PDB file of C-alpha atoms in Angstrom:
ATOM      1  CA  UNK A  18       0.000   0.000   0.000  1.00 77.00           C
ATOM      2  CA  UNK A  19       1.229   3.460  -0.896  1.00 77.00           C
ATOM      3  CA  UNK A  20       1.858   5.607   2.167  1.00 85.00           C
ATOM      4  CA  UNK A  21       2.273   9.363   1.976  1.00 97.00           C
ATOM      5  CA  UNK A  22       4.334  11.005   4.689  1.00 97.00           C
ATOM      6  CA  UNK A  23       2.556  14.349   4.516  1.00 98.00           C
ATOM      7  CA  UNK A  24      -0.692  15.193   2.775  1.00 99.00           C
ATOM      8  CA  UNK A  25      -1.763  18.803   2.370  1.00 99.00           C
ATOM      9  CA  UNK A  26      -5.478  19.376   1.813  1.00 99.00           C
ATOM     10  CA  UNK A  27      -6.422  22.727   0.316  1.00 98.00           C
ATOM     11  CA  UNK A  28     -10.107  23.250   0.951  1.00 97.00           C
ATOM     12  CA  UNK A  29     -11.071  21.193   3.987  1.00 97.00           C
ATOM     13  CA  UNK A  30     -14.754  20.549   3.360  1.00 94.00           C
ATOM     14  CA  UNK A  31     -16.858  17.541   2.458  1.00 95.00           C
ATOM     15  CA  UNK A  32     -14.592  16.327  -0.359  1.00 96.00           C
ATOM     16  CA  UNK A  33     -11.173  17.141   1.092  1.00 97.00           C
ATOM     17  CA  UNK A  34     -12.125  16.244   4.643  1.00 98.00           C
ATOM     18  CA  UNK A  35     -13.608  12.890   3.673  1.00 98.00           C
ATOM     19  CA  UNK A  36     -10.482  11.877   1.756  1.00 98.00           C
ATOM     20  CA  UNK A  37      -8.289  12.868   4.691  1.00 98.00           C
ATOM     21  CA  UNK A  38     -10.467  10.856   7.075  1.00 98.00           C
ATOM     22  CA  UNK A  39     -10.329   7.603   5.116  1.00 98.00           C
ATOM     23  CA  UNK A  40      -6.615   7.809   4.323  1.00 98.00           C
ATOM     24  CA  UNK A  41      -5.890   8.372   8.019  1.00 97.00           C
ATOM     25  CA  UNK A  42      -8.119   5.447   8.992  1.00 96.00           C
ATOM     26  CA  UNK A  43      -6.350   3.171   6.515  1.00 96.00           C
ATOM     27  CA  UNK A  44      -2.880   4.277   7.586  1.00 96.00           C
ATOM     28  CA  UNK A  45      -2.114   5.585   4.105  1.00 97.00           C
ATOM     29  CA  UNK A  46      -0.935   8.988   5.320  1.00 97.00           C
ATOM     30  CA  UNK A  47       1.218   9.889   8.313  1.00 97.00           C
ATOM     31  CA  UNK A  48       0.348  13.577   8.642  1.00 98.00           C
ATOM     32  CA  UNK A  49      -2.468  15.731   7.259  1.00 98.00           C
ATOM     33  CA  UNK A  50      -2.098  19.496   6.993  1.00 99.00           C
ATOM     34  CA  UNK A  51      -5.218  21.549   6.305  1.00 98.00           C
ATOM     35  CA  UNK A  52      -5.035  24.756   4.294  1.00 98.00           C
ATOM     36  CA  UNK A  53      -7.807  27.286   3.857  1.00 96.00           C
ATOM     37  CA  UNK A  54      -9.105  30.750   4.633  1.00 92.00           C
ATOM     38  CA  UNK A  55     -11.739  29.889   7.234  1.00 91.00           C
ATOM     39  CA  UNK A  56      -9.817  29.417  10.452  1.00 94.00           C
ATOM     40  CA  UNK A  57     -12.838  28.226  12.436  1.00 95.00           C
ATOM     41  CA  UNK A  58     -13.450  25.431   9.928  1.00 95.00           C
ATOM     42  CA  UNK A  59      -9.768  24.455  10.058  1.00 97.00           C
ATOM     43  CA  UNK A  60      -9.754  24.450  13.862  1.00 97.00           C
ATOM     44  CA  UNK A  61     -12.788  22.212  13.793  1.00 97.00           C
ATOM     45  CA  UNK A  62     -10.916  19.889  11.441  1.00 97.00           C
ATOM     46  CA  UNK A  63      -8.216  19.426  14.064  1.00 98.00           C
ATOM     47  CA  UNK A  64     -10.809  18.915  16.816  1.00 97.00           C
ATOM     48  CA  UNK A  65     -12.540  16.229  14.749  1.00 97.00           C
ATOM     49  CA  UNK A  66      -9.270  14.419  14.063  1.00 96.00           C
ATOM     50  CA  UNK A  67      -9.430  15.110  10.334  1.00 97.00           C
ATOM     51  CA  UNK A  68      -6.260  17.229  10.454  1.00 98.00           C
ATOM     52  CA  UNK A  69      -3.055  17.105  12.447  1.00 98.00           C
ATOM     53  CA  UNK A  70      -2.496  20.828  12.010  1.00 98.00           C
ATOM     54  CA  UNK A  71      -3.567  23.698   9.797  1.00 98.00           C
ATOM     55  CA  UNK A  72      -2.404  26.970   8.302  1.00 98.00           C
ATOM     56  CA  UNK A  73      -3.899  29.782   6.262  1.00 97.00           C
ATOM     57  CA  UNK A  74      -0.599  30.161   4.373  1.00 97.00           C
ATOM     58  CA  UNK A  75      -0.711  27.861   1.331  1.00 98.00           C
ATOM     59  CA  UNK A  76       3.030  27.961   0.686  1.00 97.00           C
ATOM     60  CA  UNK A  77       3.788  27.032   4.278  1.00 98.00           C
ATOM     61  CA  UNK A  78       1.159  24.309   4.228  1.00 98.00           C
ATOM     62  CA  UNK A  79       2.467  22.431   1.187  1.00 98.00           C
ATOM     63  CA  UNK A  80       6.137  22.632   2.188  1.00 98.00           C
ATOM     64  CA  UNK A  81       7.496  19.109   2.556  1.00 98.00           C
ATOM     65  CA  UNK A  82       4.269  17.453   1.414  1.00 98.00           C
ATOM     66  CA  UNK A  83       4.505  14.498  -0.952  1.00 97.00           C
ATOM     67  CA  UNK A  84       0.769  14.731  -1.758  1.00 99.00           C
ATOM     68  CA  UNK A  85      -1.377  17.836  -2.229  1.00 99.00           C
ATOM     69  CA  UNK A  86      -5.129  17.478  -2.720  1.00 99.00           C
ATOM     70  CA  UNK A  87      -6.860  20.601  -4.034  1.00 99.00           C
ATOM     71  CA  UNK A  88     -10.550  20.550  -3.123  1.00 97.00           C
ATOM     72  CA  UNK A  89     -11.635  24.074  -4.016  1.00 96.00           C
ATOM     73  CA  UNK A  90     -14.195  25.396  -6.529  1.00 94.00           C
ATOM     74  CA  UNK A  91     -13.089  24.659 -10.086  1.00 96.00           C
ATOM     75  CA  UNK A  92     -12.215  28.198 -11.186  1.00 96.00           C
ATOM     76  CA  UNK A  93      -9.821  28.637  -8.281  1.00 97.00           C
ATOM     77  CA  UNK A  94      -7.881  25.378  -8.777  1.00 98.00           C
ATOM     78  CA  UNK A  95      -5.364  26.799 -11.313  1.00 98.00           C
ATOM     79  CA  UNK A  96      -4.889  29.876  -9.104  1.00 98.00           C
ATOM     80  CA  UNK A  97      -4.172  27.652  -6.118  1.00 98.00           C
ATOM     81  CA  UNK A  98      -1.707  25.511  -8.074  1.00 99.00           C
ATOM     82  CA  UNK A  99       0.090  28.623  -9.353  1.00 98.00           C
ATOM     83  CA  UNK A 100       0.345  29.917  -5.781  1.00 98.00           C
ATOM     84  CA  UNK A 101       1.780  26.725  -4.303  1.00 98.00           C
ATOM     85  CA  UNK A 102       4.039  25.711  -7.220  1.00 98.00           C
ATOM     86  CA  UNK A 103       7.199  27.490  -5.944  1.00 98.00           C
ATOM     87  CA  UNK A 104       6.904  25.735  -2.589  1.00 98.00           C
ATOM     88  CA  UNK A 105       6.410  22.143  -3.757  1.00 99.00           C
ATOM     89  CA  UNK A 106       8.993  19.570  -2.745  1.00 98.00           C
ATOM     90  CA  UNK A 107      10.659  17.437  -5.433  1.00 98.00           C
ATOM     91  CA  UNK A 108       8.529  14.396  -6.200  1.00 98.00           C
ATOM     92  CA  UNK A 109       5.338  15.984  -4.871  1.00 99.00           C
ATOM     93  CA  UNK A 110       2.083  14.885  -6.503  1.00 99.00           C
ATOM     94  CA  UNK A 111      -0.720  17.425  -6.839  1.00 99.00           C
ATOM     95  CA  UNK A 112      -4.199  16.129  -7.599  1.00 99.00           C
ATOM     96  CA  UNK A 113      -7.665  17.614  -7.361  1.00 98.00           C
ATOM     97  CA  UNK A 114     -11.323  16.794  -6.875  1.00 97.00           C
ATOM     98  CA  UNK A 115     -12.790  19.187  -9.419  1.00 96.00           C
ATOM     99  CA  UNK A 116     -15.871  18.234 -11.420  1.00 96.00           C
ATOM    100  CA  UNK A 117     -14.468  19.693 -14.661  1.00 98.00           C
ATOM    101  CA  UNK A 118     -11.244  18.278 -16.027  1.00 98.00           C
ATOM    102  CA  UNK A 119     -10.263  19.786 -19.384  1.00 98.00           C
ATOM    103  CA  UNK A 120     -10.101  23.311 -17.933  1.00 98.00           C
ATOM    104  CA  UNK A 121      -8.237  22.190 -14.814  1.00 98.00           C
ATOM    105  CA  UNK A 122      -5.717  19.850 -16.436  1.00 98.00           C
ATOM    106  CA  UNK A 123      -4.850  22.207 -19.299  1.00 98.00           C
ATOM    107  CA  UNK A 124      -4.284  25.060 -16.860  1.00 98.00           C
ATOM    108  CA  UNK A 125      -2.415  23.161 -14.144  1.00 98.00           C
ATOM    109  CA  UNK A 126      -0.013  20.864 -15.975  1.00 98.00           C
ATOM    110  CA  UNK A 127       2.182  23.711 -17.317  1.00 98.00           C
ATOM    111  CA  UNK A 128       2.383  25.261 -13.831  1.00 98.00           C
ATOM    112  CA  UNK A 129       4.162  22.293 -12.254  1.00 98.00           C
ATOM    113  CA  UNK A 130       7.899  22.702 -11.518  1.00 98.00           C
ATOM    114  CA  UNK A 131      10.322  20.123 -12.876  1.00 97.00           C
ATOM    115  CA  UNK A 132      10.192  16.959 -10.811  1.00 98.00           C
ATOM    116  CA  UNK A 133       6.658  17.532  -9.488  1.00 99.00           C
ATOM    117  CA  UNK A 134       3.509  16.039 -10.964  1.00 99.00           C
ATOM    118  CA  UNK A 135      -0.131  16.950 -11.583  1.00 99.00           C
ATOM    119  CA  UNK A 136      -2.774  14.236 -11.974  1.00 99.00           C
ATOM    120  CA  UNK A 137      -6.394  15.260 -12.517  1.00 98.00           C
ATOM    121  CA  UNK A 138      -9.110  13.435 -10.624  1.00 98.00           C
ATOM    122  CA  UNK A 139     -12.829  13.637  -9.945  1.00 98.00           C
ATOM    123  CA  UNK A 140     -14.502  11.576  -7.216  1.00 97.00           C
ATOM    124  CA  UNK A 141     -18.136  11.102  -8.212  1.00 95.00           C
ATOM    125  CA  UNK A 142     -19.492  11.334  -4.706  1.00 92.00           C
ATOM    126  CA  UNK A 143     -20.926  13.990  -2.483  1.00 83.00           C
ATOM    127  CA  UNK A 144     -23.891  15.340  -0.598  1.00 82.00           C
ATOM    128  CA  UNK A 145     -25.610  18.702  -0.580  1.00 81.00           C
ATOM    129  CA  UNK A 146     -23.730  19.617   2.617  1.00 85.00           C
ATOM    130  CA  UNK A 147     -20.400  21.410   2.926  1.00 86.00           C
ATOM    131  CA  UNK A 148     -17.674  22.123   5.470  1.00 91.00           C
ATOM    132  CA  UNK A 149     -15.458  19.766   7.436  1.00 95.00           C
ATOM    133  CA  UNK A 150     -18.394  18.918   9.728  1.00 94.00           C
ATOM    134  CA  UNK A 151     -20.071  17.286   6.715  1.00 94.00           C
ATOM    135  CA  UNK A 152     -17.116  15.004   5.933  1.00 95.00           C
ATOM    136  CA  UNK A 153     -17.164  11.267   6.667  1.00 96.00           C
ATOM    137  CA  UNK A 154     -14.766   8.439   5.936  1.00 96.00           C
ATOM    138  CA  UNK A 155     -17.132   6.268   3.884  1.00 97.00           C
ATOM    139  CA  UNK A 156     -18.093   8.964   1.363  1.00 97.00           C
ATOM    140  CA  UNK A 157     -16.091   7.303  -1.416  1.00 98.00           C
ATOM    141  CA  UNK A 158     -16.904   3.684  -0.562  1.00 97.00           C
ATOM    142  CA  UNK A 159     -18.396   1.942  -3.582  1.00 96.00           C
ATOM    143  CA  UNK A 160     -18.211   5.099  -5.688  1.00 97.00           C
ATOM    144  CA  UNK A 161     -16.154   5.945  -8.761  1.00 96.00           C
ATOM    145  CA  UNK A 162     -13.274   8.358  -8.998  1.00 98.00           C
ATOM    146  CA  UNK A 163     -12.429   9.225 -12.586  1.00 98.00           C
ATOM    147  CA  UNK A 164      -8.733   9.942 -13.077  1.00 99.00           C
ATOM    148  CA  UNK A 165      -7.818  11.852 -16.230  1.00 98.00           C
ATOM    149  CA  UNK A 166      -4.220  11.309 -17.363  1.00 98.00           C
ATOM    150  CA  UNK A 167      -2.772  12.991 -20.432  1.00 98.00           C
ATOM    151  CA  UNK A 168       0.335  12.428 -22.523  1.00 97.00           C
ATOM    152  CA  UNK A 169       2.227  14.541 -19.968  1.00 97.00           C
ATOM    153  CA  UNK A 170       1.186  12.501 -16.923  1.00 98.00           C
ATOM    154  CA  UNK A 171       3.969  10.751 -15.029  1.00 98.00           C
ATOM    155  CA  UNK A 172       3.258   7.011 -14.883  1.00 98.00           C
ATOM    156  CA  UNK A 173       4.432   6.525 -11.297  1.00 98.00           C
ATOM    157  CA  UNK A 174       2.424   9.522 -10.071  1.00 98.00           C
ATOM    158  CA  UNK A 175      -0.641   8.205 -11.888  1.00 98.00           C
ATOM    159  CA  UNK A 176      -0.276   4.812 -10.215  1.00 98.00           C
ATOM    160  CA  UNK A 177      -0.112   6.438  -6.772  1.00 97.00           C
ATOM    161  CA  UNK A 178      -3.204   8.559  -7.353  1.00 98.00           C
ATOM    162  CA  UNK A 179      -5.131   5.537  -8.618  1.00 98.00           C
ATOM    163  CA  UNK A 180      -4.059   3.554  -5.560  1.00 97.00           C
ATOM    164  CA  UNK A 181      -5.045   6.255  -3.079  1.00 97.00           C
ATOM    165  CA  UNK A 182      -8.585   6.335  -4.490  1.00 98.00           C
ATOM    166  CA  UNK A 183      -8.773   2.555  -4.339  1.00 98.00           C
ATOM    167  CA  UNK A 184      -7.728   2.767  -0.689  1.00 97.00           C
ATOM    168  CA  UNK A 185     -10.618   5.206  -0.206  1.00 97.00           C
ATOM    169  CA  UNK A 186     -12.964   2.498  -1.517  1.00 98.00           C
ATOM    170  CA  UNK A 187     -13.547   3.745  -5.055  1.00 98.00           C
ATOM    171  CA  UNK A 188     -13.236   2.091  -8.424  1.00 98.00           C
ATOM    172  CA  UNK A 189     -10.954   4.157 -10.649  1.00 98.00           C
ATOM    173  CA  UNK A 190     -11.687   4.377 -14.378  1.00 98.00           C
ATOM    174  CA  UNK A 191      -9.200   6.320 -16.488  1.00 98.00           C
ATOM    175  CA  UNK A 192     -10.655   8.790 -18.949  1.00 98.00           C
ATOM    176  CA  UNK A 193      -9.558  11.535 -21.311  1.00 97.00           C
ATOM    177  CA  UNK A 194     -10.359  14.970 -19.776  1.00 98.00           C
ATOM    178  CA  UNK A 195     -12.631  15.981 -22.673  1.00 98.00           C
ATOM    179  CA  UNK A 196     -14.553  12.697 -22.542  1.00 98.00           C
ATOM    180  CA  UNK A 197     -14.870  13.080 -18.780  1.00 98.00           C
ATOM    181  CA  UNK A 198     -16.458  16.502 -19.135  1.00 98.00           C
ATOM    182  CA  UNK A 199     -19.060  15.210 -21.579  1.00 98.00           C
ATOM    183  CA  UNK A 200     -19.920  12.274 -19.328  1.00 97.00           C
ATOM    184  CA  UNK A 201     -20.365  14.356 -16.177  1.00 97.00           C
ATOM    185  CA  UNK A 202     -22.313  17.024 -18.075  1.00 98.00           C
ATOM    186  CA  UNK A 203     -24.950  14.337 -18.605  1.00 97.00           C
ATOM    187  CA  UNK A 204     -24.971  12.471 -15.309  1.00 94.00           C
ATOM    188  CA  UNK A 205     -24.132  15.261 -12.853  1.00 95.00           C
ATOM    189  CA  UNK A 206     -24.103  18.770 -14.255  1.00 97.00           C
ATOM    190  CA  UNK A 207     -27.426  18.640 -16.128  1.00 98.00           C
ATOM    191  CA  UNK A 208     -29.340  17.236 -13.119  1.00 97.00           C
ATOM    192  CA  UNK A 209     -28.053  20.102 -10.981  1.00 97.00           C
ATOM    193  CA  UNK A 210     -29.044  22.676 -13.600  1.00 98.00           C
ATOM    194  CA  UNK A 211     -32.528  21.156 -13.764  1.00 98.00           C
ATOM    195  CA  UNK A 212     -32.895  21.070  -9.967  1.00 97.00           C
ATOM    196  CA  UNK A 213     -31.874  24.708  -9.586  1.00 97.00           C
ATOM    197  CA  UNK A 214     -34.213  25.705 -12.417  1.00 97.00           C
ATOM    198  CA  UNK A 215     -37.165  23.795 -10.991  1.00 95.00           C
ATOM    199  CA  UNK A 216     -36.860  25.458  -7.584  1.00 94.00           C
ATOM    200  CA  UNK A 217     -36.646  28.893  -9.195  1.00 93.00           C
ATOM    201  CA  UNK A 218     -39.570  28.121 -11.517  1.00 92.00           C
ATOM    202  CA  UNK A 219     -41.881  26.993  -8.724  1.00 90.00           C
ATOM    203  CA  UNK A 220     -40.809  29.890  -6.527  1.00 88.00           C
ATOM    204  CA  UNK A 221     -41.438  32.345  -9.353  1.00 87.00           C
ATOM    205  CA  UNK A 222     -44.804  30.924 -10.444  1.00 85.00           C
ATOM    206  CA  UNK A 223     -47.323  33.272  -8.862  1.00 76.00           C
ATOM    207  CA  UNK A 224     -50.476  32.508 -10.832  1.00 75.00           C
ATOM    208  CA  UNK A 225     -52.216  31.247  -7.700  1.00 69.00           C
ATOM    209  CA  UNK A 226     -50.506  33.604  -5.290  1.00 70.00           C
ATOM    210  CA  UNK A 227     -48.920  32.500  -2.057  1.00 68.00           C
ATOM    211  CA  UNK A 228     -45.759  30.521  -1.486  1.00 80.00           C
ATOM    212  CA  UNK A 229     -45.937  27.312  -3.541  1.00 81.00           C
ATOM    213  CA  UNK A 230     -42.681  26.022  -2.062  1.00 82.00           C
ATOM    214  CA  UNK A 231     -44.340  25.807   1.353  1.00 79.00           C
ATOM    215  CA  UNK A 232     -46.551  23.028  -0.052  1.00 78.00           C
ATOM    216  CA  UNK A 233     -43.634  20.927  -1.313  1.00 79.00           C
ATOM    217  CA  UNK A 234     -43.577  17.327  -0.134  1.00 80.00           C
ATOM    218  CA  UNK A 235     -41.481  14.200  -0.661  1.00 82.00           C
ATOM    219  CA  UNK A 236     -41.252  14.130  -4.434  1.00 88.00           C
ATOM    220  CA  UNK A 237     -40.287  17.772  -4.850  1.00 90.00           C
ATOM    221  CA  UNK A 238     -37.887  17.675  -1.909  1.00 91.00           C
ATOM    222  CA  UNK A 239     -36.180  14.497  -3.123  1.00 91.00           C
ATOM    223  CA  UNK A 240     -35.880  15.746  -6.691  1.00 92.00           C
ATOM    224  CA  UNK A 241     -34.472  19.137  -5.715  1.00 94.00           C
ATOM    225  CA  UNK A 242     -32.191  18.049  -2.851  1.00 93.00           C
ATOM    226  CA  UNK A 243     -29.103  18.859  -4.910  1.00 93.00           C
ATOM    227  CA  UNK A 244     -30.277  22.453  -5.366  1.00 95.00           C
ATOM    228  CA  UNK A 245     -28.979  22.943  -1.808  1.00 93.00           C
ATOM    229  CA  UNK A 246     -25.426  22.409  -3.084  1.00 90.00           C
ATOM    230  CA  UNK A 247     -22.778  25.141  -2.915  1.00 89.00           C
ATOM    231  CA  UNK A 248     -23.723  27.905  -5.407  1.00 94.00           C
ATOM    232  CA  UNK A 249     -20.103  29.011  -5.914  1.00 93.00           C
ATOM    233  CA  UNK A 250     -19.019  25.496  -6.803  1.00 91.00           C
ATOM    234  CA  UNK A 251     -21.834  25.129  -9.317  1.00 95.00           C
ATOM    235  CA  UNK A 252     -21.273  28.577 -10.789  1.00 97.00           C
ATOM    236  CA  UNK A 253     -17.690  27.535 -11.546  1.00 96.00           C
ATOM    237  CA  UNK A 254     -18.779  24.210 -13.032  1.00 96.00           C
ATOM    238  CA  UNK A 255     -21.298  25.921 -15.319  1.00 98.00           C
ATOM    239  CA  UNK A 256     -18.680  28.411 -16.518  1.00 98.00           C
ATOM    240  CA  UNK A 257     -15.864  25.933 -17.106  1.00 98.00           C
ATOM    241  CA  UNK A 258     -17.883  23.108 -18.687  1.00 98.00           C
ATOM    242  CA  UNK A 259     -20.178  25.442 -20.595  1.00 98.00           C
ATOM    243  CA  UNK A 260     -20.148  23.792 -24.031  1.00 97.00           C
ATOM    244  CA  UNK A 261     -20.854  20.272 -22.773  1.00 98.00           C
ATOM    245  CA  UNK A 262     -23.568  21.506 -20.413  1.00 98.00           C
ATOM    246  CA  UNK A 263     -25.255  23.549 -23.144  1.00 99.00           C
ATOM    247  CA  UNK A 264     -25.187  20.537 -25.462  1.00 98.00           C
ATOM    248  CA  UNK A 265     -26.885  18.398 -22.810  1.00 98.00           C
ATOM    249  CA  UNK A 266     -29.411  21.124 -21.972  1.00 98.00           C
ATOM    250  CA  UNK A 267     -30.400  21.346 -25.637  1.00 98.00           C
ATOM    251  CA  UNK A 268     -30.665  17.560 -25.873  1.00 98.00           C
ATOM    252  CA  UNK A 269     -32.742  17.401 -22.691  1.00 98.00           C
ATOM    253  CA  UNK A 270     -35.031  20.162 -23.958  1.00 98.00           C
ATOM    254  CA  UNK A 271     -35.945  17.892 -26.863  1.00 98.00           C
ATOM    255  CA  UNK A 272     -37.272  15.290 -24.435  1.00 98.00           C
ATOM    256  CA  UNK A 273     -39.273  17.939 -22.588  1.00 98.00           C
ATOM    257  CA  UNK A 274     -40.782  19.009 -25.903  1.00 98.00           C
ATOM    258  CA  UNK A 275     -41.642  15.394 -26.710  1.00 98.00           C
ATOM    259  CA  UNK A 276     -43.333  15.000 -23.343  1.00 98.00           C
ATOM    260  CA  UNK A 277     -45.155  18.299 -23.775  1.00 98.00           C
ATOM    261  CA  UNK A 278     -46.470  17.091 -27.115  1.00 99.00           C
ATOM    262  CA  UNK A 279     -47.766  13.853 -25.613  1.00 98.00           C
ATOM    263  CA  UNK A 280     -49.526  15.717 -22.811  1.00 99.00           C
ATOM    264  CA  UNK A 281     -50.940  18.298 -25.227  1.00 98.00           C
ATOM    265  CA  UNK A 282     -52.374  15.611 -27.517  1.00 98.00           C
ATOM    266  CA  UNK A 283     -53.735  13.544 -24.648  1.00 98.00           C
ATOM    267  CA  UNK A 284     -51.740  10.572 -25.939  1.00 99.00           C
ATOM    268  CA  UNK A 285     -52.197   8.127 -23.077  1.00 98.00           C
ATOM    269  CA  UNK A 286     -50.342   5.241 -24.698  1.00 98.00           C
ATOM    270  CA  UNK A 287     -47.471   7.516 -25.692  1.00 98.00           C
ATOM    271  CA  UNK A 288     -47.237   8.831 -22.137  1.00 98.00           C
ATOM    272  CA  UNK A 289     -47.296   5.314 -20.683  1.00 98.00           C
ATOM    273  CA  UNK A 290     -44.486   4.250 -23.037  1.00 98.00           C
ATOM    274  CA  UNK A 291     -42.457   7.370 -22.241  1.00 98.00           C
ATOM    275  CA  UNK A 292     -42.791   6.832 -18.485  1.00 98.00           C
ATOM    276  CA  UNK A 293     -42.264   3.056 -18.699  1.00 98.00           C
ATOM    277  CA  UNK A 294     -39.025   3.472 -20.615  1.00 98.00           C
ATOM    278  CA  UNK A 295     -37.740   5.862 -17.954  1.00 97.00           C
ATOM    279  CA  UNK A 296     -38.851   3.573 -15.128  1.00 97.00           C
ATOM    280  CA  UNK A 297     -37.092   0.549 -16.608  1.00 97.00           C
ATOM    281  CA  UNK A 298     -33.850   2.468 -17.132  1.00 96.00           C
ATOM    282  CA  UNK A 299     -34.009   3.948 -13.621  1.00 95.00           C
ATOM    283  CA  UNK A 300     -34.813   0.606 -11.986  1.00 95.00           C
ATOM    284  CA  UNK A 301     -31.865  -1.010 -13.766  1.00 95.00           C
ATOM    285  CA  UNK A 302     -29.310   1.255 -12.067  1.00 87.00           C
ATOM    286  CA  UNK A 303     -30.583   0.679  -8.513  1.00 69.00           C
TER     287      UNK A 303
END
């Protein structure tokens, strides 16, 4: 098993905190240093046993680390890597948990000093909660973490990143960054866009007056749970994976138009077939 002497986590929330927890539990890391701007959150990380120590100085925090995990909103990842690059120790591996990979990998790979390595990654796991208090060691158990090597990726660094996610309990498919972004636009980014839109639509629909959201029950709450996710994180995802998201939104709109047509025509058999097809596909992934 790969063991890192010092892991620096930049952005100690649900994603970064959960990875730190499981690697500590498995004995895959000897020391965890938390880095961030919110000192109260970092202090809480130490109190919870997620971190050994913390600092608000990124350069100080990554000094001597052989693994750096960047768990910040997507747009800030290249800025963070540029900031820490001069302080990285030889042999250090920097990886991330961002939900968009082409933007991140293209920006970060050229920033790495000679003898240090960047490997893009995206754990497909999460909840609508944030902060170190929301982290838990089994977040990645049974999930997938897509790792996105390129022609520039160091083979040994790639192997270590793959192994650390396997230690966390994830399966680890390898994928081209562009392919990754198209896949997650469909299975993650589009659902979030729809959930946010649905909440805003119901909130803004005032034909009957009153607060419609106050009448929401199980179905609406379950469907829109992910609309409670971090708005800054999802703003960055929408901006950096714009083309793939727009393509999926246009494709999805076609299905809404089909459904609208069936409802408009009163086509009962067409509606049953439409719903049955969805039910069978949904049931198959449970």
